[in-house]
Amino acid sequence: MDRRLLRATLRWVAAVAVFGVVGTGTAYGITRLDRTDVPGLATHSDGRWTYPVLVRPPLPSGSPGPNDDTGNPAGTHYADLRKLVLPAPEGATADAALKGTDGWLPTKGFLAEFAAADDRTELGQTLVDNGLRHIAARGWTTPDGTHTRIYLLQFDTAAVAEAILNGKLMNQSSPTYPLRDGDLYELDGKFPDPARIEHVLLAPYTELKPYGARQARQAYLASGDTVGVIIQSRKGSALTVPFEQTVTLQSELLD
């Protein structure tokens, strides 16, 4: 399917608009928006975490970026995917279970996020059938009790990645597969437009009440040949600001 049609389909299904601003260079996220709009740079009184300075890993000489439709129609991320996973913020405790082997996480580590055995089997077969190449992941827990998990799934082409996002991981206005951290979600209609990154397809979700002891938020995104899945859960309620901040910064790394 044509990549433009896939993107249009995702926008329709998810009922979200993708907004953003264009930046250049390897340092990013600090010159694109006003200071109060950039998740990594606002004052900390609103609950934002302190992340290290983020710089994209260098591309091999002459290699185009993943969203260069003319020079890179397959949407390949030529940079090492393991270096495109958002690092943990200051003060966080790393989740050792997501380190994987040599930085690559076994598929079963990602599938463990989903509650039902049948769903894990079905999704696992879907990933095999669609030529999943790698999964890079990172997780951490911050002092406020938020447990964050990020998974980057790389496929052969952007068309495949977008089809997985649109046709497999999402079902109209909700995720297809319930998580172990909660099963009823709705699109996060309050996710701010300035926090959306151009070229990155994004569908953020919030768990609906009643959600038990913990609430979860999750986001599915696609950029080039890579699908990203971000999950945050916290006892009581999952905080809005760190979720938006994390999703935006991870999106920028993949753009």
mmCIF file of C-alpha atoms in Angstrom:
data_model
loop_
_atom_site.group_PDB
_atom_site.id
_atom_site.type_symbol
_atom_site.label_atom_id
_atom_site.label_comp_id
_atom_site.label_asym_id
_atom_site.label_seq_id
_atom_site.Cartn_x
_atom_site.Cartn_y
_atom_site.Cartn_z
ATOM 1 C CA MET A 1 0.000 0.000 0.000
ATOM 2 C CA ASP A 2 1.234 3.526 -0.786
ATOM 3 C CA ARG A 3 2.840 5.153 2.257
ATOM 4 C CA ARG A 4 0.742 8.287 1.865
ATOM 5 C CA LEU A 5 -2.443 6.228 1.888
ATOM 6 C CA LEU A 6 -1.293 4.347 4.985
ATOM 7 C CA ARG A 7 -0.600 7.602 6.756
ATOM 8 C CA ALA A 8 -3.999 8.975 5.787
ATOM 9 C CA THR A 9 -5.642 5.788 7.017
ATOM 10 C CA LEU A 10 -3.914 5.993 10.372
ATOM 11 C CA ARG A 11 -5.020 9.588 10.826
ATOM 12 C CA TRP A 12 -8.593 8.559 10.073
ATOM 13 C CA VAL A 13 -8.607 5.476 12.276
ATOM 14 C CA ALA A 14 -6.889 7.108 15.219
ATOM 15 C CA ALA A 15 -8.788 10.375 14.788
ATOM 16 C CA VAL A 16 -5.690 12.360 15.556
ATOM 17 C CA ALA A 17 -3.877 15.006 13.551
ATOM 18 C CA VAL A 18 -0.130 14.989 13.311
ATOM 19 C CA PHE A 19 1.413 18.361 13.932
ATOM 20 C CA GLY A 20 4.987 19.445 14.378
ATOM 21 C CA VAL A 21 7.767 21.743 13.360
ATOM 22 C CA VAL A 22 10.755 21.177 11.168
ATOM 23 C CA GLY A 23 14.287 21.276 12.544
ATOM 24 C CA THR A 24 17.731 20.487 11.185
ATOM 25 C CA GLY A 25 21.006 19.212 12.631
ATOM 26 C CA THR A 26 21.764 16.493 15.116
ATOM 27 C CA ALA A 27 20.930 18.465 18.246
ATOM 28 C CA TYR A 28 17.180 18.874 18.401
ATOM 29 C CA GLY A 29 14.239 19.541 20.647
ATOM 30 C CA ILE A 30 15.787 22.726 21.984
ATOM 31 C CA THR A 31 15.331 25.175 19.114
ATOM 32 C CA ARG A 32 12.069 23.992 17.603
ATOM 33 C CA LEU A 33 9.561 25.396 20.092
ATOM 34 C CA ASP A 34 9.248 27.967 22.801
ATOM 35 C CA ARG A 35 10.903 26.925 26.048
ATOM 36 C CA THR A 36 7.548 26.406 27.752
ATOM 37 C CA ASP A 37 6.442 24.096 24.912
ATOM 38 C CA VAL A 38 9.478 21.822 24.816
ATOM 39 C CA PRO A 39 8.981 18.877 27.186
ATOM 40 C CA GLY A 40 12.657 18.584 28.051
ATOM 41 C CA LEU A 41 13.220 22.250 28.863
ATOM 42 C CA ALA A 42 10.271 23.607 30.792
ATOM 43 C CA THR A 43 10.563 24.356 34.473
ATOM 44 C CA HIS A 44 10.303 21.313 36.718
ATOM 45 C CA SER A 45 7.422 22.676 38.777
ATOM 46 C CA ASP A 46 5.001 21.003 36.373
ATOM 47 C CA GLY A 47 6.434 17.549 37.018
ATOM 48 C CA ARG A 48 8.686 17.142 33.997
ATOM 49 C CA TRP A 49 11.659 14.859 34.305
ATOM 50 C CA THR A 50 15.288 15.822 33.725
ATOM 51 C CA TYR A 51 16.593 13.943 30.705
ATOM 52 C CA PRO A 52 20.194 14.014 29.490
ATOM 53 C CA VAL A 53 20.994 16.133 26.451
ATOM 54 C CA LEU A 54 19.665 14.184 23.481
ATOM 55 C CA VAL A 55 21.649 13.924 20.259
ATOM 56 C CA ARG A 56 20.830 11.611 17.388
ATOM 57 C CA PRO A 57 23.570 9.088 16.574
ATOM 58 C CA PRO A 58 25.397 9.942 13.349
ATOM 59 C CA LEU A 59 24.226 8.381 10.114
ATOM 60 C CA PRO A 60 26.646 6.494 7.881
ATOM 61 C CA SER A 61 28.147 8.858 5.344
ATOM 62 C CA GLY A 62 25.685 9.635 2.577
ATOM 63 C CA SER A 63 22.746 7.858 4.224
ATOM 64 C CA PRO A 64 19.372 9.654 4.190
ATOM 65 C CA GLY A 65 17.064 10.023 7.142
ATOM 66 C CA PRO A 66 14.097 7.685 7.649
ATOM 67 C CA ASN A 67 11.486 10.174 6.486
ATOM 68 C CA ASP A 68 13.180 11.204 3.246
ATOM 69 C CA ASP A 69 10.568 9.791 0.868
ATOM 70 C CA THR A 70 12.649 10.641 -2.199
ATOM 71 C CA GLY A 71 16.078 9.442 -1.078
ATOM 72 C CA ASN A 72 14.851 6.710 1.250
ATOM 73 C CA PRO A 73 11.504 5.308 0.039
ATOM 74 C CA ALA A 74 11.809 2.281 2.328
ATOM 75 C CA GLY A 75 12.049 4.558 5.367
ATOM 76 C CA THR A 76 15.144 2.795 6.671
ATOM 77 C CA HIS A 77 16.702 3.928 9.930
ATOM 78 C CA TYR A 78 20.387 3.662 9.054
ATOM 79 C CA ALA A 79 21.435 4.681 12.564
ATOM 80 C CA ASP A 80 21.775 1.927 15.169
ATOM 81 C CA LEU A 81 18.278 1.428 16.561
ATOM 82 C CA ARG A 82 19.685 0.719 20.019
ATOM 83 C CA LYS A 83 21.006 4.269 20.107
ATOM 84 C CA LEU A 84 17.605 5.683 19.201
ATOM 85 C CA VAL A 85 15.899 4.492 22.375
ATOM 86 C CA LEU A 86 15.255 7.351 24.776
ATOM 87 C CA PRO A 87 17.651 7.222 27.750
ATOM 88 C CA ALA A 88 16.326 7.146 31.288
ATOM 89 C CA PRO A 89 15.837 10.462 33.088
ATOM 90 C CA GLU A 90 17.860 11.619 36.064
ATOM 91 C CA GLY A 91 17.279 9.627 39.229
ATOM 92 C CA ALA A 92 15.576 6.673 37.514
ATOM 93 C CA THR A 93 16.304 3.026 38.264
ATOM 94 C CA ALA A 94 16.904 0.951 35.153
ATOM 95 C CA ASP A 95 14.698 -2.038 34.356
ATOM 96 C CA ALA A 96 17.240 -4.837 33.962
ATOM 97 C CA ALA A 97 14.673 -7.110 32.301
ATOM 98 C CA LEU A 98 14.665 -4.917 29.195
ATOM 99 C CA LYS A 99 18.411 -4.835 28.571
ATOM 100 C CA GLY A 100 18.230 -7.903 26.338
ATOM 101 C CA THR A 101 21.302 -9.487 24.769
ATOM 102 C CA ASP A 102 23.775 -7.070 23.214
ATOM 103 C CA GLY A 103 21.032 -4.470 23.373
ATOM 104 C CA TRP A 104 18.442 -6.511 21.456
ATOM 105 C CA LEU A 105 15.355 -7.677 23.317
ATOM 106 C CA PRO A 106 13.849 -11.104 22.515
ATOM 107 C CA THR A 107 10.349 -10.849 21.072
ATOM 108 C CA LYS A 108 8.910 -12.616 24.124
ATOM 109 C CA GLY A 109 10.104 -9.709 26.268
ATOM 110 C CA PHE A 110 7.866 -7.335 24.315
ATOM 111 C CA LEU A 111 4.954 -9.754 24.134
ATOM 112 C CA ALA A 112 5.000 -10.069 27.936
ATOM 113 C CA GLU A 113 3.337 -6.639 28.092
ATOM 114 C CA PHE A 114 0.079 -8.128 26.827
ATOM 115 C CA ALA A 115 -2.353 -9.795 29.191
ATOM 116 C CA ALA A 116 -3.816 -12.733 27.256
ATOM 117 C CA ALA A 117 -1.817 -15.758 26.116
ATOM 118 C CA ASP A 118 -3.846 -15.983 22.903
ATOM 119 C CA ASP A 119 -3.071 -12.346 22.113
ATOM 120 C CA ARG A 120 0.622 -12.905 22.709
ATOM 121 C CA THR A 121 0.586 -15.886 20.370
ATOM 122 C CA GLU A 122 -1.343 -14.030 17.674
ATOM 123 C CA LEU A 123 0.775 -10.892 17.840
ATOM 124 C CA GLY A 124 3.969 -12.914 17.941
ATOM 125 C CA GLN A 125 3.002 -14.705 14.742
ATOM 126 C CA THR A 126 2.074 -11.396 13.132
ATOM 127 C CA LEU A 127 5.526 -10.025 13.909
ATOM 128 C CA VAL A 128 7.167 -13.111 12.404
ATOM 129 C CA ASP A 129 4.963 -12.994 9.307
ATOM 130 C CA ASN A 130 5.822 -9.343 8.733
ATOM 131 C CA GLY A 131 9.574 -9.785 9.035
ATOM 132 C CA LEU A 132 10.364 -8.200 12.395
ATOM 133 C CA ARG A 133 14.110 -7.547 12.376
ATOM 134 C CA HIS A 134 14.971 -6.272 15.851
ATOM 135 C CA ILE A 135 13.506 -4.966 19.071
ATOM 136 C CA ALA A 136 15.445 -2.385 21.036
ATOM 137 C CA ALA A 137 14.046 -1.531 24.449
ATOM 138 C CA ARG A 138 14.621 0.356 27.657
ATOM 139 C CA GLY A 139 12.711 0.642 30.901
ATOM 140 C CA TRP A 140 13.014 2.475 34.206
ATOM 141 C CA THR A 141 11.206 3.494 37.365
ATOM 142 C CA THR A 142 11.372 7.092 38.573
ATOM 143 C CA PRO A 143 11.170 8.242 42.204
ATOM 144 C CA ASP A 144 7.515 9.248 41.674
ATOM 145 C CA GLY A 145 6.726 5.545 41.133
ATOM 146 C CA THR A 146 6.161 5.691 37.373
ATOM 147 C CA HIS A 147 7.288 2.556 35.535
ATOM 148 C CA THR A 148 8.203 3.337 31.904
ATOM 149 C CA ARG A 149 8.827 0.830 29.118
ATOM 150 C CA ILE A 150 9.848 1.740 25.573
ATOM 151 C CA TYR A 151 10.022 -0.745 22.709
ATOM 152 C CA LEU A 152 11.264 0.012 19.195
ATOM 153 C CA LEU A 153 10.340 -2.643 16.626
ATOM 154 C CA GLN A 154 12.169 -2.454 13.298
ATOM 155 C CA PHE A 155 10.803 -3.893 10.062
ATOM 156 C CA ASP A 156 12.060 -3.968 6.473
ATOM 157 C CA THR A 157 10.107 -0.937 5.243
ATOM 158 C CA ALA A 158 8.018 1.970 6.439
ATOM 159 C CA ALA A 159 5.010 0.518 4.644
ATOM 160 C CA VAL A 160 5.207 -2.608 6.794
ATOM 161 C CA ALA A 161 5.732 -0.613 9.992
ATOM 162 C CA GLU A 162 2.755 1.611 9.291
ATOM 163 C CA ALA A 163 0.585 -1.373 8.389
ATOM 164 C CA ILE A 164 1.513 -3.052 11.682
ATOM 165 C CA LEU A 165 0.683 0.104 13.600
ATOM 166 C CA ASN A 166 -2.568 0.818 11.798
ATOM 167 C CA GLY A 167 -3.880 -2.654 11.103
ATOM 168 C CA LYS A 168 -2.530 -4.821 13.922
ATOM 169 C CA LEU A 169 -1.714 -2.839 17.063
ATOM 170 C CA MET A 170 -4.675 -0.470 16.834
ATOM 171 C CA ASN A 171 -8.325 -1.269 16.244
ATOM 172 C CA GLN A 172 -10.181 1.899 15.336
ATOM 173 C CA SER A 173 -10.068 4.139 18.428
ATOM 174 C CA SER A 174 -8.445 1.700 20.871
ATOM 175 C CA PRO A 175 -5.464 -0.659 21.077
ATOM 176 C CA THR A 176 -6.106 -4.145 19.715
ATOM 177 C CA TYR A 177 -4.512 -6.106 22.549
ATOM 178 C CA PRO A 178 -5.152 -5.396 26.247
ATOM 179 C CA LEU A 179 -2.053 -4.840 28.345
ATOM 180 C CA ARG A 180 -1.287 -6.629 31.571
ATOM 181 C CA ASP A 181 -1.465 -3.147 33.160
ATOM 182 C CA GLY A 182 -5.040 -2.509 32.016
ATOM 183 C CA ASP A 183 -7.453 -3.326 29.224
ATOM 184 C CA LEU A 184 -9.824 -0.398 28.620
ATOM 185 C CA TYR A 185 -8.379 2.673 26.915
ATOM 186 C CA GLU A 186 -9.477 5.721 24.996
ATOM 187 C CA LEU A 187 -7.583 8.087 22.732
ATOM 188 C CA ASP A 188 -5.931 10.876 24.662
ATOM 189 C CA GLY A 189 -7.678 13.835 23.088
ATOM 190 C CA LYS A 190 -5.777 16.247 25.330
ATOM 191 C CA PHE A 191 -2.333 15.329 24.037
ATOM 192 C CA PRO A 192 -0.992 18.784 23.021
ATOM 193 C CA ASP A 193 -0.468 19.588 19.368
ATOM 194 C CA PRO A 194 2.979 21.197 19.911
ATOM 195 C CA ALA A 195 4.166 17.899 21.409
ATOM 196 C CA ARG A 196 3.440 16.033 18.158
ATOM 197 C CA ILE A 197 6.369 15.616 15.790
ATOM 198 C CA GLU A 198 6.039 15.966 12.038
ATOM 199 C CA HIS A 199 6.448 12.698 10.093
ATOM 200 C CA VAL A 200 5.834 10.611 13.224
ATOM 201 C CA LEU A 201 2.441 8.900 13.306
ATOM 202 C CA LEU A 202 1.140 8.916 16.851
ATOM 203 C CA ALA A 203 -1.803 7.487 18.778
ATOM 204 C CA PRO A 204 -1.699 8.113 22.563
ATOM 205 C CA TYR A 205 -4.126 6.362 24.909
ATOM 206 C CA THR A 206 -5.259 6.696 28.510
ATOM 207 C CA GLU A 207 -6.647 3.857 30.603
ATOM 208 C CA LEU A 208 -10.272 4.300 31.617
ATOM 209 C CA LYS A 209 -11.702 3.921 35.102
ATOM 210 C CA PRO A 210 -12.009 1.651 36.958
ATOM 211 C CA TYR A 211 -8.340 0.833 36.623
ATOM 212 C CA GLY A 212 -7.523 -0.808 39.941
ATOM 213 C CA ALA A 213 -4.393 -0.031 41.918
ATOM 214 C CA ARG A 214 -2.439 1.286 38.916
ATOM 215 C CA GLN A 215 -3.335 3.368 35.892
ATOM 216 C CA ALA A 216 -1.508 3.026 32.587
ATOM 217 C CA ARG A 217 -0.934 5.256 29.601
ATOM 218 C CA GLN A 218 0.377 3.990 26.312
ATOM 219 C CA ALA A 219 1.380 5.396 22.943
ATOM 220 C CA TYR A 220 1.866 3.735 19.580
ATOM 221 C CA LEU A 221 3.923 5.530 16.973
ATOM 222 C CA ALA A 222 5.607 4.889 13.642
ATOM 223 C CA SER A 223 8.478 6.647 11.931
ATOM 224 C CA GLY A 224 10.132 5.142 8.882
ATOM 225 C CA ASP A 225 10.668 1.405 9.268
ATOM 226 C CA THR A 226 10.152 1.455 13.040
ATOM 227 C CA VAL A 227 7.150 1.104 15.322
ATOM 228 C CA GLY A 228 7.445 2.472 18.841
ATOM 229 C CA VAL A 229 5.415 1.362 21.843
ATOM 230 C CA ILE A 230 5.611 3.418 25.038
ATOM 231 C CA ILE A 231 3.905 2.309 28.251
ATOM 232 C CA GLN A 232 3.814 4.123 31.562
ATOM 233 C CA SER A 233 2.022 2.905 34.674
ATOM 234 C CA ARG A 234 1.832 4.217 38.209
ATOM 235 C CA LYS A 235 0.048 3.400 41.430
ATOM 236 C CA GLY A 236 -2.994 5.631 41.773
ATOM 237 C CA SER A 237 -2.814 7.452 38.457
ATOM 238 C CA ALA A 238 -0.365 7.745 35.582
ATOM 239 C CA LEU A 239 0.921 11.293 35.356
ATOM 240 C CA THR A 240 0.127 13.310 32.245
ATOM 241 C CA VAL A 241 3.209 15.510 31.940
ATOM 242 C CA PRO A 242 5.941 12.835 32.064
ATOM 243 C CA PHE A 243 3.967 10.764 29.565
ATOM 244 C CA GLU A 244 3.709 13.612 27.067
ATOM 245 C CA GLN A 245 7.362 14.501 27.612
ATOM 246 C CA THR A 246 8.562 10.930 27.088
ATOM 247 C CA VAL A 247 6.452 10.379 23.970
ATOM 248 C CA THR A 248 7.622 13.628 22.403
ATOM 249 C CA LEU A 249 11.309 13.073 23.048
ATOM 250 C CA GLN A 250 11.181 9.497 21.783
ATOM 251 C CA SER A 251 9.355 10.711 18.682
ATOM 252 C CA GLU A 252 12.065 13.259 18.017
ATOM 253 C CA LEU A 253 14.771 10.612 18.245
ATOM 254 C CA LEU A 254 12.988 8.562 15.580
ATOM 255 C CA ASP A 255 12.127 11.466 13.262
#
